[in-house]
XYZ file of C-alpha atoms in Angstrom:
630
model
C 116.738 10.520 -16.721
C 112.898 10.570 -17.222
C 110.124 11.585 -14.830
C 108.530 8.069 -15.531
C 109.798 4.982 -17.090
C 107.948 2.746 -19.760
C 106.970 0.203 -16.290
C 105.279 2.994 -14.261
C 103.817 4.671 -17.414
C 101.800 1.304 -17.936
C 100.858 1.414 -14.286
C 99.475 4.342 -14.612
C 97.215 3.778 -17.931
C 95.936 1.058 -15.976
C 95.103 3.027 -13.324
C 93.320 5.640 -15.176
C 91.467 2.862 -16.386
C 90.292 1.469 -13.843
C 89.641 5.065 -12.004
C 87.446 5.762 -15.503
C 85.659 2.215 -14.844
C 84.765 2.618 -11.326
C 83.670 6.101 -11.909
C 81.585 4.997 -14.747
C 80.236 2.089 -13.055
C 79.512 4.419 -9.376
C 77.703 6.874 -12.305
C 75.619 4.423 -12.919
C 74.528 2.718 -9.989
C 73.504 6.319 -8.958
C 71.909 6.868 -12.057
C 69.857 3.596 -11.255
C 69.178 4.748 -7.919
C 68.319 7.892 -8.892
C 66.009 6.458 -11.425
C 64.919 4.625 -8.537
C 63.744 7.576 -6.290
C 62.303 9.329 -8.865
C 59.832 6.721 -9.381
C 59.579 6.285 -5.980
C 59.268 9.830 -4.608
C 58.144 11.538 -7.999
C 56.038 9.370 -10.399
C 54.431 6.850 -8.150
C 54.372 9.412 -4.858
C 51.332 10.151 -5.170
C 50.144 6.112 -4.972
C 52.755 5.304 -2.522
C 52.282 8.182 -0.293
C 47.946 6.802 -0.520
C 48.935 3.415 0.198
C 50.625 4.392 3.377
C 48.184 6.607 4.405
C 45.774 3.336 4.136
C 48.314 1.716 6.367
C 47.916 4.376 9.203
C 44.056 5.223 8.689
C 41.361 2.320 8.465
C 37.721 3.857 7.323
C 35.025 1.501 8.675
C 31.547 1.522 8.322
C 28.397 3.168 10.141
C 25.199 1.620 10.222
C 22.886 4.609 9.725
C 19.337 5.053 11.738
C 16.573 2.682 10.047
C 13.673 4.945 8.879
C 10.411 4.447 11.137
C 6.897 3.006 9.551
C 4.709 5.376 10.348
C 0.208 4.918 10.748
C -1.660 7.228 8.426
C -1.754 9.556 11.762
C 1.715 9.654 12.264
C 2.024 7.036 15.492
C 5.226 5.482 15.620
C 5.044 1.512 14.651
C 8.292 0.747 14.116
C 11.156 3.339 15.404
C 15.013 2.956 16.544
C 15.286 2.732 20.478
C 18.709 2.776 22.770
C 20.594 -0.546 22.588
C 22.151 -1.135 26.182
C 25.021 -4.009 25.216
C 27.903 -5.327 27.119
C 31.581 -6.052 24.731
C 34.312 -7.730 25.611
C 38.094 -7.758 24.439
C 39.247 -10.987 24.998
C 42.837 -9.787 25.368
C 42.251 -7.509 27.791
C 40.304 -10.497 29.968
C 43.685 -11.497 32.124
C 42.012 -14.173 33.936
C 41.049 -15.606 30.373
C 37.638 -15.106 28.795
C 35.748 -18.044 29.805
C 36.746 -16.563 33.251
C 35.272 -13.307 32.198
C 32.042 -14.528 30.892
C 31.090 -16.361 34.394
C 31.840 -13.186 36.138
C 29.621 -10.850 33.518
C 27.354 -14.036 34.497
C 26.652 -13.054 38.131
C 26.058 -9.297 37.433
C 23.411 -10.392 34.657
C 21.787 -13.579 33.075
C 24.149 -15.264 30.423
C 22.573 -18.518 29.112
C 24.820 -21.127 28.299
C 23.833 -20.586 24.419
C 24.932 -17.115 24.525
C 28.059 -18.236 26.213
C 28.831 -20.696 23.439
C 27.829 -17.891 20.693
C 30.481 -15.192 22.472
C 33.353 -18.137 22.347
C 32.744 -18.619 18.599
C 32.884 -15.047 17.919
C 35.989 -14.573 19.780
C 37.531 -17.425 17.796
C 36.549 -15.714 14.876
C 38.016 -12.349 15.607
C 41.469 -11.001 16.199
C 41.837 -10.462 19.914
C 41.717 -6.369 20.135
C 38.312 -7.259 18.193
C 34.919 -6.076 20.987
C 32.666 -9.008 20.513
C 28.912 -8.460 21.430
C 28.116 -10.320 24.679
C 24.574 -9.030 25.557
C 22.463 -6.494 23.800
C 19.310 -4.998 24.757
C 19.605 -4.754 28.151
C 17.492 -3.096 30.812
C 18.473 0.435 32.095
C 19.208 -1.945 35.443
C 21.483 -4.032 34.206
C 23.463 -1.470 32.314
C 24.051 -0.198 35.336
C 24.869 -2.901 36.946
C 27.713 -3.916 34.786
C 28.854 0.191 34.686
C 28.760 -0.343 38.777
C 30.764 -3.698 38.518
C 32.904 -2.679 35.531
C 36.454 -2.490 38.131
C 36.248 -5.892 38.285
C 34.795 -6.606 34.791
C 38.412 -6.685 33.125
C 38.111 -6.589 29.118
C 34.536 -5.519 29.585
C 33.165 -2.857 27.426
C 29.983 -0.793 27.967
C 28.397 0.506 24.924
C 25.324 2.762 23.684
C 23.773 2.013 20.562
C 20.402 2.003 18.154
C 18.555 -1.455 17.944
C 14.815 -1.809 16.094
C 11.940 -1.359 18.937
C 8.020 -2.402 17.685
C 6.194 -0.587 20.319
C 2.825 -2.520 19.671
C 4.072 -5.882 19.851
C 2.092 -9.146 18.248
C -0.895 -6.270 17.315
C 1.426 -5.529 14.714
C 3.365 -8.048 13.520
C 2.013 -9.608 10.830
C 1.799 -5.704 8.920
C 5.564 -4.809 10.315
C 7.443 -7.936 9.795
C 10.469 -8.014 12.199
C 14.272 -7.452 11.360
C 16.831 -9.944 11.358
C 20.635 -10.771 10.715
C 21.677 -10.939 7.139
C 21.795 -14.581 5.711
C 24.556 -15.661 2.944
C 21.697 -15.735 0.508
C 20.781 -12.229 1.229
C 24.239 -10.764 0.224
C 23.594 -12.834 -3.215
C 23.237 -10.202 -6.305
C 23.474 -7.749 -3.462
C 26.275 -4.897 -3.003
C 25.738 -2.629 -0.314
C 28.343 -2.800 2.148
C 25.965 -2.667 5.130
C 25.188 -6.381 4.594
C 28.260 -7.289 5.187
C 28.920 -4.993 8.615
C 28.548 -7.222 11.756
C 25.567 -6.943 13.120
C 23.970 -5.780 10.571
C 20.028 -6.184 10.188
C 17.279 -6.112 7.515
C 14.380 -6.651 6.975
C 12.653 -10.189 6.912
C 9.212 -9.934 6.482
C 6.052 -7.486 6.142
C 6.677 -3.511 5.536
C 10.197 -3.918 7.033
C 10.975 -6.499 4.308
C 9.042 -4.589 1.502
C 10.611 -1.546 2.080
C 13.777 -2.263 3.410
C 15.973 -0.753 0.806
C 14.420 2.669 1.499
C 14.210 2.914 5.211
C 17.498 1.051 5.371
C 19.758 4.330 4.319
C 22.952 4.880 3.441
C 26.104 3.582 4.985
C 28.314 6.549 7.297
C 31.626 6.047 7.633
C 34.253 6.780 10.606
C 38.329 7.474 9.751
C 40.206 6.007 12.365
C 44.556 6.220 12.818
C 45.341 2.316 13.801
C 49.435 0.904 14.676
C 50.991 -1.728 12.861
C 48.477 -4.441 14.306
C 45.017 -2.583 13.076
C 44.506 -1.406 16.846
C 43.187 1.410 16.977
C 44.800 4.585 18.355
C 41.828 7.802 17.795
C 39.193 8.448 15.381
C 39.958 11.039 12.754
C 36.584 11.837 11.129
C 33.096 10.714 11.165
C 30.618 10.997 8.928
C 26.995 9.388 9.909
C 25.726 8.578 6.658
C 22.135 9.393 5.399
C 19.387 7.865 7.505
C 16.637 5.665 6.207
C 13.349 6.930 4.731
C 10.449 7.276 6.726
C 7.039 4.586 5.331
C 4.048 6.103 6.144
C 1.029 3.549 5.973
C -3.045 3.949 5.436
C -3.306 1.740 8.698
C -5.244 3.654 11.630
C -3.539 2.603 14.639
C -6.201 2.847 16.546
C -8.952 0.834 14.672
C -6.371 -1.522 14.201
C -6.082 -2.154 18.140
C -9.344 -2.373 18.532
C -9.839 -4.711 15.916
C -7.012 -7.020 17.262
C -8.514 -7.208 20.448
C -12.280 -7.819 19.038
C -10.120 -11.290 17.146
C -8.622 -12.265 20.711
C -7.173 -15.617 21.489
C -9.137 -16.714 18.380
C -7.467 -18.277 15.396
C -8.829 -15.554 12.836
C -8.422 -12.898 10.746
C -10.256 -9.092 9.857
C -8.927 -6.611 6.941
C -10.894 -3.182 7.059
C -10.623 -1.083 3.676
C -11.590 2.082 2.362
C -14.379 1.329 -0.322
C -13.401 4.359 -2.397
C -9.405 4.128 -2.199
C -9.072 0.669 -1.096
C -6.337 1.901 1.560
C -5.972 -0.853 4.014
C -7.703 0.493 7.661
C -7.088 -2.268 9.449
C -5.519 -5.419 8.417
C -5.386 -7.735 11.281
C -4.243 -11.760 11.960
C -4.273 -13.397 15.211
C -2.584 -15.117 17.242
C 0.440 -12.690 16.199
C 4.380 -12.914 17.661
C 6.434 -10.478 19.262
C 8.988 -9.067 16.388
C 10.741 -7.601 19.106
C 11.960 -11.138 19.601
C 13.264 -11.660 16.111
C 15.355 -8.366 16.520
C 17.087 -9.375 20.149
C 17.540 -13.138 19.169
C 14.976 -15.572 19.802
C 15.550 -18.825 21.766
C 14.492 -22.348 21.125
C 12.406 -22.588 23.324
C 10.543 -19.548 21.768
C 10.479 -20.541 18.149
C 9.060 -24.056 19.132
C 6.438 -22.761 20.955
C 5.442 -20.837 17.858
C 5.951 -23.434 15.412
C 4.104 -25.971 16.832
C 1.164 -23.287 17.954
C -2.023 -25.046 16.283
C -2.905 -21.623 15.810
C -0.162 -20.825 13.724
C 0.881 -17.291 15.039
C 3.543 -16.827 12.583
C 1.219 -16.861 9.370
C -0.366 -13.818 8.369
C -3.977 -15.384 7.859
C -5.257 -11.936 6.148
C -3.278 -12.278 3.346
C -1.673 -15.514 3.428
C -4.919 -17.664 4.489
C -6.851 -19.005 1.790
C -10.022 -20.703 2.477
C -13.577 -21.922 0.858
C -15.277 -19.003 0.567
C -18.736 -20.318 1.384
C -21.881 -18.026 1.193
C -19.464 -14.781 0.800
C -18.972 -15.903 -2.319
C -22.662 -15.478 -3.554
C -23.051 -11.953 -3.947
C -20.391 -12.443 -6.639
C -22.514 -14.883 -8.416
C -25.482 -12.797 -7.679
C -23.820 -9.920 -9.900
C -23.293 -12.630 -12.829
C -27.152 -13.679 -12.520
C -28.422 -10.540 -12.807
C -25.976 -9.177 -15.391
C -26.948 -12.364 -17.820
C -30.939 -12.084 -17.444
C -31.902 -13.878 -14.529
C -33.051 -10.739 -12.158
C -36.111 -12.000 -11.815
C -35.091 -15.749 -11.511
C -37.461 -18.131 -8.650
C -36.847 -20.940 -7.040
C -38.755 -23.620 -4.468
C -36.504 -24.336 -2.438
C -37.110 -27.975 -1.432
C -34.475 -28.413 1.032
C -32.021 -30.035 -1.486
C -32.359 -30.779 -5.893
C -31.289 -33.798 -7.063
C -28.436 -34.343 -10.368
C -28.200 -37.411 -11.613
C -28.047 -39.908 -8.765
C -26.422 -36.976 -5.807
C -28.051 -35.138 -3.538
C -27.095 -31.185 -3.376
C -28.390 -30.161 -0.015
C -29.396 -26.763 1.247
C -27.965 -25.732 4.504
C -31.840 -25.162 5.957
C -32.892 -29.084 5.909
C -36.733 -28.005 5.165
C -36.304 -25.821 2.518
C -36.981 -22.038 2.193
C -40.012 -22.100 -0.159
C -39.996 -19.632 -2.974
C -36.993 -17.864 -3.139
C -35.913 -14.814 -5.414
C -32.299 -13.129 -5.965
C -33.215 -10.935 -2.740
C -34.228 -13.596 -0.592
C -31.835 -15.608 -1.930
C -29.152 -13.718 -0.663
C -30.594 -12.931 2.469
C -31.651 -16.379 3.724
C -28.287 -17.824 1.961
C -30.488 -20.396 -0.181
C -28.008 -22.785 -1.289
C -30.818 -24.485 -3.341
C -31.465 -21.195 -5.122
C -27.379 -20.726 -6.254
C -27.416 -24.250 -7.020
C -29.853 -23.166 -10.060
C -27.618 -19.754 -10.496
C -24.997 -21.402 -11.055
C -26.671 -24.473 -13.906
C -28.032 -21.809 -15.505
C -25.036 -19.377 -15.692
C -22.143 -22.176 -16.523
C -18.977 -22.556 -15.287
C -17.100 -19.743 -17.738
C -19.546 -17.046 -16.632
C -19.120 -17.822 -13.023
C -15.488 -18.214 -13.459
C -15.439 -14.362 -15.131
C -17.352 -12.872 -13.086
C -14.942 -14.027 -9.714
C -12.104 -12.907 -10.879
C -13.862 -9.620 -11.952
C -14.509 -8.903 -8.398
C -10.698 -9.290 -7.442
C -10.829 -13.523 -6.560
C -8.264 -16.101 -7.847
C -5.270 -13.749 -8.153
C -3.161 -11.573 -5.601
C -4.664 -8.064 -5.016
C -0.982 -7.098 -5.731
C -0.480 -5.001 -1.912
C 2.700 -4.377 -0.863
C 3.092 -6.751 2.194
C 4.637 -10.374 0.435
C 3.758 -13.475 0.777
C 0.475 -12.655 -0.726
C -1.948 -15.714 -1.698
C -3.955 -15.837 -4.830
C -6.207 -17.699 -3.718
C -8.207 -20.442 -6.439
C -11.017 -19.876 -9.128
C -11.896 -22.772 -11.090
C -12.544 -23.077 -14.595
C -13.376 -26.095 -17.127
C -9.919 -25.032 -18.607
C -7.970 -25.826 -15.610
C -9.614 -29.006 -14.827
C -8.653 -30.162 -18.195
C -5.234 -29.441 -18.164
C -4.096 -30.311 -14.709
C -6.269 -33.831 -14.511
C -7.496 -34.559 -18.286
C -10.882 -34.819 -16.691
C -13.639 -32.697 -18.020
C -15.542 -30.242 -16.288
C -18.828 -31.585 -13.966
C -22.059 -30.274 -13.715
C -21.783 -30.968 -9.512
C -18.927 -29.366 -9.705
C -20.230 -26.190 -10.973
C -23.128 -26.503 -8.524
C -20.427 -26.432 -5.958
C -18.900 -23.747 -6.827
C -22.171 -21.501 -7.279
C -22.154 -21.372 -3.048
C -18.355 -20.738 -2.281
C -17.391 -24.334 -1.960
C -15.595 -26.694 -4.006
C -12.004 -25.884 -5.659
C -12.609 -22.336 -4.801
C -9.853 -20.718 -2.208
C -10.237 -17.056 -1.483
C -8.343 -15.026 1.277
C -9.638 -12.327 3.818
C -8.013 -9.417 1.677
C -9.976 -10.877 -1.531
C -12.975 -10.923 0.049
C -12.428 -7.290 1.549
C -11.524 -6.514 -1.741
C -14.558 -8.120 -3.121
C -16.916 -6.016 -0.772
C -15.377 -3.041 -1.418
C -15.954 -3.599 -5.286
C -19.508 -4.289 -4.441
C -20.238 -1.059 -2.116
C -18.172 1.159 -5.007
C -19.071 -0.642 -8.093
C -15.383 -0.082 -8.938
C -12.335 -2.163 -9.479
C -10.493 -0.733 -6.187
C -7.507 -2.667 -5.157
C -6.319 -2.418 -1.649
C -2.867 -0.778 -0.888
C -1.367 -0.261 2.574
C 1.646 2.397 2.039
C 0.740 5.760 1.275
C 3.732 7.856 1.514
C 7.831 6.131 1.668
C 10.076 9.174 2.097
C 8.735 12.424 0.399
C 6.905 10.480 -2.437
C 3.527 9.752 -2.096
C 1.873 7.037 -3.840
C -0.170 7.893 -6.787
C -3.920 6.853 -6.351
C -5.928 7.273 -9.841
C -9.383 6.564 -9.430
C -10.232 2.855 -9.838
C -12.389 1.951 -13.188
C -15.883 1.030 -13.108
C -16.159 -2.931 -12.936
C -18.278 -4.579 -15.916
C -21.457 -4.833 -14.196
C -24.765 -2.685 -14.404
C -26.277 -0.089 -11.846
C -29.006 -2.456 -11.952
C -26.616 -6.059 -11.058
C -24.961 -3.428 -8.468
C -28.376 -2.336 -7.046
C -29.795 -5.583 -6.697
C -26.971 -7.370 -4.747
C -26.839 -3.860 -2.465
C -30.480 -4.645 -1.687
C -29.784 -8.275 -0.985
C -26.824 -7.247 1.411
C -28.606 -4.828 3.080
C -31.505 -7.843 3.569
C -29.028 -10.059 5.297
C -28.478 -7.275 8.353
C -31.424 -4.948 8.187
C -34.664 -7.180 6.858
C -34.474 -10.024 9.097
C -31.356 -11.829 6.919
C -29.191 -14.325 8.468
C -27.356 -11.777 10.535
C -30.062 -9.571 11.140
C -29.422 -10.200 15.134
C -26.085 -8.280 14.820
C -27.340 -5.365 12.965
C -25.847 -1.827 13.438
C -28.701 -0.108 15.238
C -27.236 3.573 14.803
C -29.278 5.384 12.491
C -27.348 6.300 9.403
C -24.210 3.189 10.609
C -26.276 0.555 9.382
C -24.212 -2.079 7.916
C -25.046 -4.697 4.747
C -23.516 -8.041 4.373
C -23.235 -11.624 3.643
C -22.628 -14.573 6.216
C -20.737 -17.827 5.176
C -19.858 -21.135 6.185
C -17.255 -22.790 4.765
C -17.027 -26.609 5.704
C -13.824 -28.289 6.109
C -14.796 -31.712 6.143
C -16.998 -34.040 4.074
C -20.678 -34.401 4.908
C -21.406 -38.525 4.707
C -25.125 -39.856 3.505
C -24.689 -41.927 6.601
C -24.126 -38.666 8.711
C -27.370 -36.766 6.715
C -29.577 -39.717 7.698
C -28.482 -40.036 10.918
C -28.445 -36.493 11.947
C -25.477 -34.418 10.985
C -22.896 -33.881 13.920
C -22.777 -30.381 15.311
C -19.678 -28.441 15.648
C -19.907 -28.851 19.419
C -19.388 -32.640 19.015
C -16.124 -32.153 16.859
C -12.978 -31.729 17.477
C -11.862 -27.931 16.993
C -9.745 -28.324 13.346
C -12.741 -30.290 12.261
C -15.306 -27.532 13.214
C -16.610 -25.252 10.183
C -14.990 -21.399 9.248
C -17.058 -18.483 10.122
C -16.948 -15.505 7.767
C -18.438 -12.329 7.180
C -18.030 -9.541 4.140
C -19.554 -6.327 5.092
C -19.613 -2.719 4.234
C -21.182 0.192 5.514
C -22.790 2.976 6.170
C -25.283 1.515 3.628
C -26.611 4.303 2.306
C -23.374 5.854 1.629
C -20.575 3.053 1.971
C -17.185 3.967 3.098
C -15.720 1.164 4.819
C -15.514 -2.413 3.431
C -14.621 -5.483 5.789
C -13.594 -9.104 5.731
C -13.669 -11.506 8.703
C -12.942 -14.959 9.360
C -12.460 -17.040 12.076
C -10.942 -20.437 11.573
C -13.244 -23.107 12.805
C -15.694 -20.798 14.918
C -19.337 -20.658 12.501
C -21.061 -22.054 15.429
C -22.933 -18.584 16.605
C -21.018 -16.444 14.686
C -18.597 -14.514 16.453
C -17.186 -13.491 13.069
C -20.879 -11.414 12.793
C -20.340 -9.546 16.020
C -16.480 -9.188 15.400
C -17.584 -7.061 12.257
C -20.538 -5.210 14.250
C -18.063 -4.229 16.589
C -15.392 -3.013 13.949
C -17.515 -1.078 11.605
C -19.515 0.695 14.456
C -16.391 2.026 15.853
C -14.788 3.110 12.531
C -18.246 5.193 11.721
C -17.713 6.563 15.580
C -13.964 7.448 14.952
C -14.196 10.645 13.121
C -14.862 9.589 9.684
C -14.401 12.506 8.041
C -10.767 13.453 10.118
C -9.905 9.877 8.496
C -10.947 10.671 4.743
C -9.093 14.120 4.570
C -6.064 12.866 7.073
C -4.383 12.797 3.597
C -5.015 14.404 0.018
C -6.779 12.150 -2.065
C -7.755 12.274 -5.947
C -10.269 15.041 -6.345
C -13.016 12.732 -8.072
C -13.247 10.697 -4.727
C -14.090 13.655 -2.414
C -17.412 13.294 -4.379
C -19.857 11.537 -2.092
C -20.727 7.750 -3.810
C -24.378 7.604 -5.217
C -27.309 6.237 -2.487
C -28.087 2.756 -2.755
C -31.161 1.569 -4.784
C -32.565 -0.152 -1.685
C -33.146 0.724 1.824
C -30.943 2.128 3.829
């Protein structure tokens, strides 16, 4: 009898099939998986294994130290101080944070706007998140909150580096302040700092011009965080590099001084170096506190500057542009004697006549006969009246803007204004009126469509003492790189046009000019100069007949500019100065202001100041004597 009939020998083939199937099939499945984990663990380990890693460690950004600015002496202007700051966790806050911030209340002062600012950045960040309550806070109320911090729950202490400007408003308007980052300052931008809370840059002055270079670069701290982004311990740190050091031609020191010679006035005083044009002093007042900017300023303290008639947020040395008045006739002095009228003379008749107008001169009598050097001395408007006729309004307009008027001087501080020169040109095009004789007559003493600011009329002393094309710069040195400082070209006007507008500066101090009463006693200090005027409202025939109004009898915005270019010592000039102050010509405390200034620059150690730094070789040389007296 057989082992197996024909019934269990199909039961078995079928077995054996299906034993061969499921075998085949459980081969493949683990070939898949297999497949599978090699991927996994062998051809994508490498990403997978990253990935996680990025799961368990978060790197996060450091803000590195902001580089300080730096005078030309190495004082401190702008540095990084302690920041003193209270967080808080809102989760950890178990009587709820609202709760919280009334209690940090009573330990320290928490305005209601600051209240309302924490809520909206808790809202904004997950609840483990610190959120800045208070920054900047005395070394008395850190301790005060470290003393209360038992009952402080969710409270954090915390130690870091905010902006200090140890000068205050002196320097403000050179410095600029720090602020938060605005959406349209992370536009075209991509440095990750910009977008770490907190973060600030630079908003104006130095801080804004250089704020790529003393901003650094970003640190960054590895941190292990659980499954919620908490974080558990900090892995690594790395501090990043810190920002570059901007070291400026400013002397500290002359710059206080000159800030307090300004005083509560609404004015403005640049000092230069006549052979470098590095800025000495450049000086605006009122000024603001940039510490404020950096901390956060209140509403109450941004109206109060806003609506200041005084305008202490505009930097009136560089921003201010204003008739230039009699400063501007040493320029035109320079274009008389250059085309042929050196030995031009006028009778000065009180006023000359054009057509049916009047063109007054500021003496109502007249000087009598007047010549370039008297001219300039005495400030005969009747005698640059004629200049001017005789010269036209192209050579007038040439020679301005020889001397460094009607464009920006190009320094490194923005917000520059370039100031106005006229031309026949311009008129033409932006009125389709034709140039006027009065007009030009207008022009010849400073008045008119012609807008010059305090730099451009440092710049334009400066240019007279040197008889070179120096343009004023304020940084000297940003990191390890010093600026390069070729010697300026000569400017396209004789010894002789030079000489003779020297002589007429030196007239207006020293030879019984119109500021001889403030001249620099000090043998070998002496100064030379030009007084100007510059009115700000319209004169009326009805006025002139009935006795023009004095600036006593007006009210203070409708009171004339004082201003002053100067440069001294005369026989040797080194320093070069610009002063205005807004409605204050009557007795000339812009005159004094500039005694005062140059007498203590000469007294400061002049020759400390001129080798403080290394300068082009050519400009150690001593600048020629004037023709004139010294």
């Amino acid at each position: 009898m057989p082992l197996f009939d024909r019934k269990d020998k199909s039961r078995y083939a079928s077995f054996t099939r299906r034993s061969l199937g499921m075998s085949a099939g459980m081969a493949a499945v683990f070939a898949v998986l297999g497949g599978r984990l090699y991927q996994l663990q062998i051809r994508n380990g490498n990403e997978y294994m990253t990935e996680a890693e990025e799961n368990r460690v978060n790197q996060r950004l450091l803000a590195p130290p902001r580089g300080r600015i730096l005078d030309r002496f190495g004082v401190e202007l702008a540095n990084n101080r302690r920041n003193y700051r209270v967080l808080l966790v809102s989760e950890q806050a178990t009587e709820g944070v609202e709760a919280a911030l009334d209690t940090i209340g009573k330990v320290i002062q928490l305005p209601d706007a600051q209240k309302k600012r924490v809520l909206h950045d808790i809202a904004m960040n997950k609840k483990f998140v610190p959120v800045p309550v208070a920054e900047n806070l005395s070394w008395e109320e850190f301790a005060r909150i470290n003393m209360h911090l038992p009952y402080l729950a969710g409270v954090q202490p915390d130690v870091g580096q905010t902006r200090d400007y140890p000068f205050g408003a002196e320097l403000s308007h050179v410095l600029g302040y720090v602020a938060s980052v605005s959406p349209d300052d992370k536009k075209d931008a991509d440095d990750p700092l910009l977008s770490l809370p907190g973060f600030r840059i630079g908003k104006r002055g130095i801080e804004k011009a250089y704020d790529s270079e003393v901003r650094g670069t970003a640190g960054a701290s590895r941190v292990e965080v659980n499954a919620y982004g908490r974080v558990i311990r900090e892995l690594s740190r790395d501090p990043g590099a810190p920002g570059q050091d901007v070291w400026l031609t400013i002397d500290k020191e002359l710059q206080t001084f000159t800030t307090q010679r300004l005083g509560a006035e609404s004015a403005a005083c640049v000092v230069l170096d006549c052979q470098t044009g590095d800025v000495l002093a450049l000086a605006s007042t009122p000024g603001y506190d940039p510490n404020l900017f950096n901390v956060g300023i209140s509403p109450d303290q941004w109206k109060a500057l806003t609506t200041d008639d005084h305008k202490p947020l505009m930097n009136k040395a560089l921003s201010g542009a204003y008739p230039p008045g009699s400063t501007f006739k040493p320029a035109m002095a320079l274009a008389a004697v250059q085309n042929g009228l050196k030995d031009l003379h006028v009778n000065c008749t009180g006023a000359i006549t054009l057509g049916n107008h009047q063109f007054h001169c500021w003496k109502r009598g007249g000087h009598g006969g007047v010549d370039l050097k008297r001219g300039i001395a005495q400030s005969c408007d009747v005698f640059f009246y004629e200049v001017a006729r005789r010269l036209g309004i192209d050579k007038m307009e040439a020679a301005a803007r020889a001397m460094g008027m009607g464009a920006a001087t190009g320094i490194e501080i923005p917000g520059e204004n370039s100031g106005f020169i006229p031309g026949a040109a311009w008129k033409e095009a932006r009125f389709g009126i034709p140039w006027q004789m009065g007009e030009t007559l207008n022009t010849g003493i400073g008045q008119g469509y012609v807008l010059a600011t305090p730099l451009q009329l440092a710049t334009l002393a400066a240019r007279i003492a040197s008889g070179r094309a120096v343009t004023p710069r304020i940084a000297h040195t940003v990191g390890t790189l010093s600026q390069p400082r070729p010697l300026a070209d000569p400017l396209p006007f004789s010894d002789e046009a030079f000489g003779a507008v020297r002589d007429g500066m030196n007239a207006v101090c020293n030879e019984g000019g119109t500021a001889s009463r403030w001249r620099i006693a000090e043998p070998g200090m002496e100064m030379a100069g030009k007084t100007g005027t510059a009115q700000v409202r319209v004169i009326t025939k009805q006025e002139r007949s009935t006795g023009v109004l004095k600036d006593t009898a007006l009210p203070w915005k409708m009171r004339d500019h004082g201003l002053f270019v100067a440069f001294a010592p005369v026989a040797a000039p080194r320093y070069a100065l610009a002063c205005i102050v807004e409605h204050g010509a009557l007795g000339h405390p812009q005159v004094q202001i500039a005694h005062d200034v140059l007498l203590f620059a000469q007294k400061r150690n002049p020759l400390g100041m001129r080798t403080a730094y290394p300068t082009n070789a050519a400009l150690a040389a001593p600048p020629a004597p004037l023709r004139g007296r010294g």
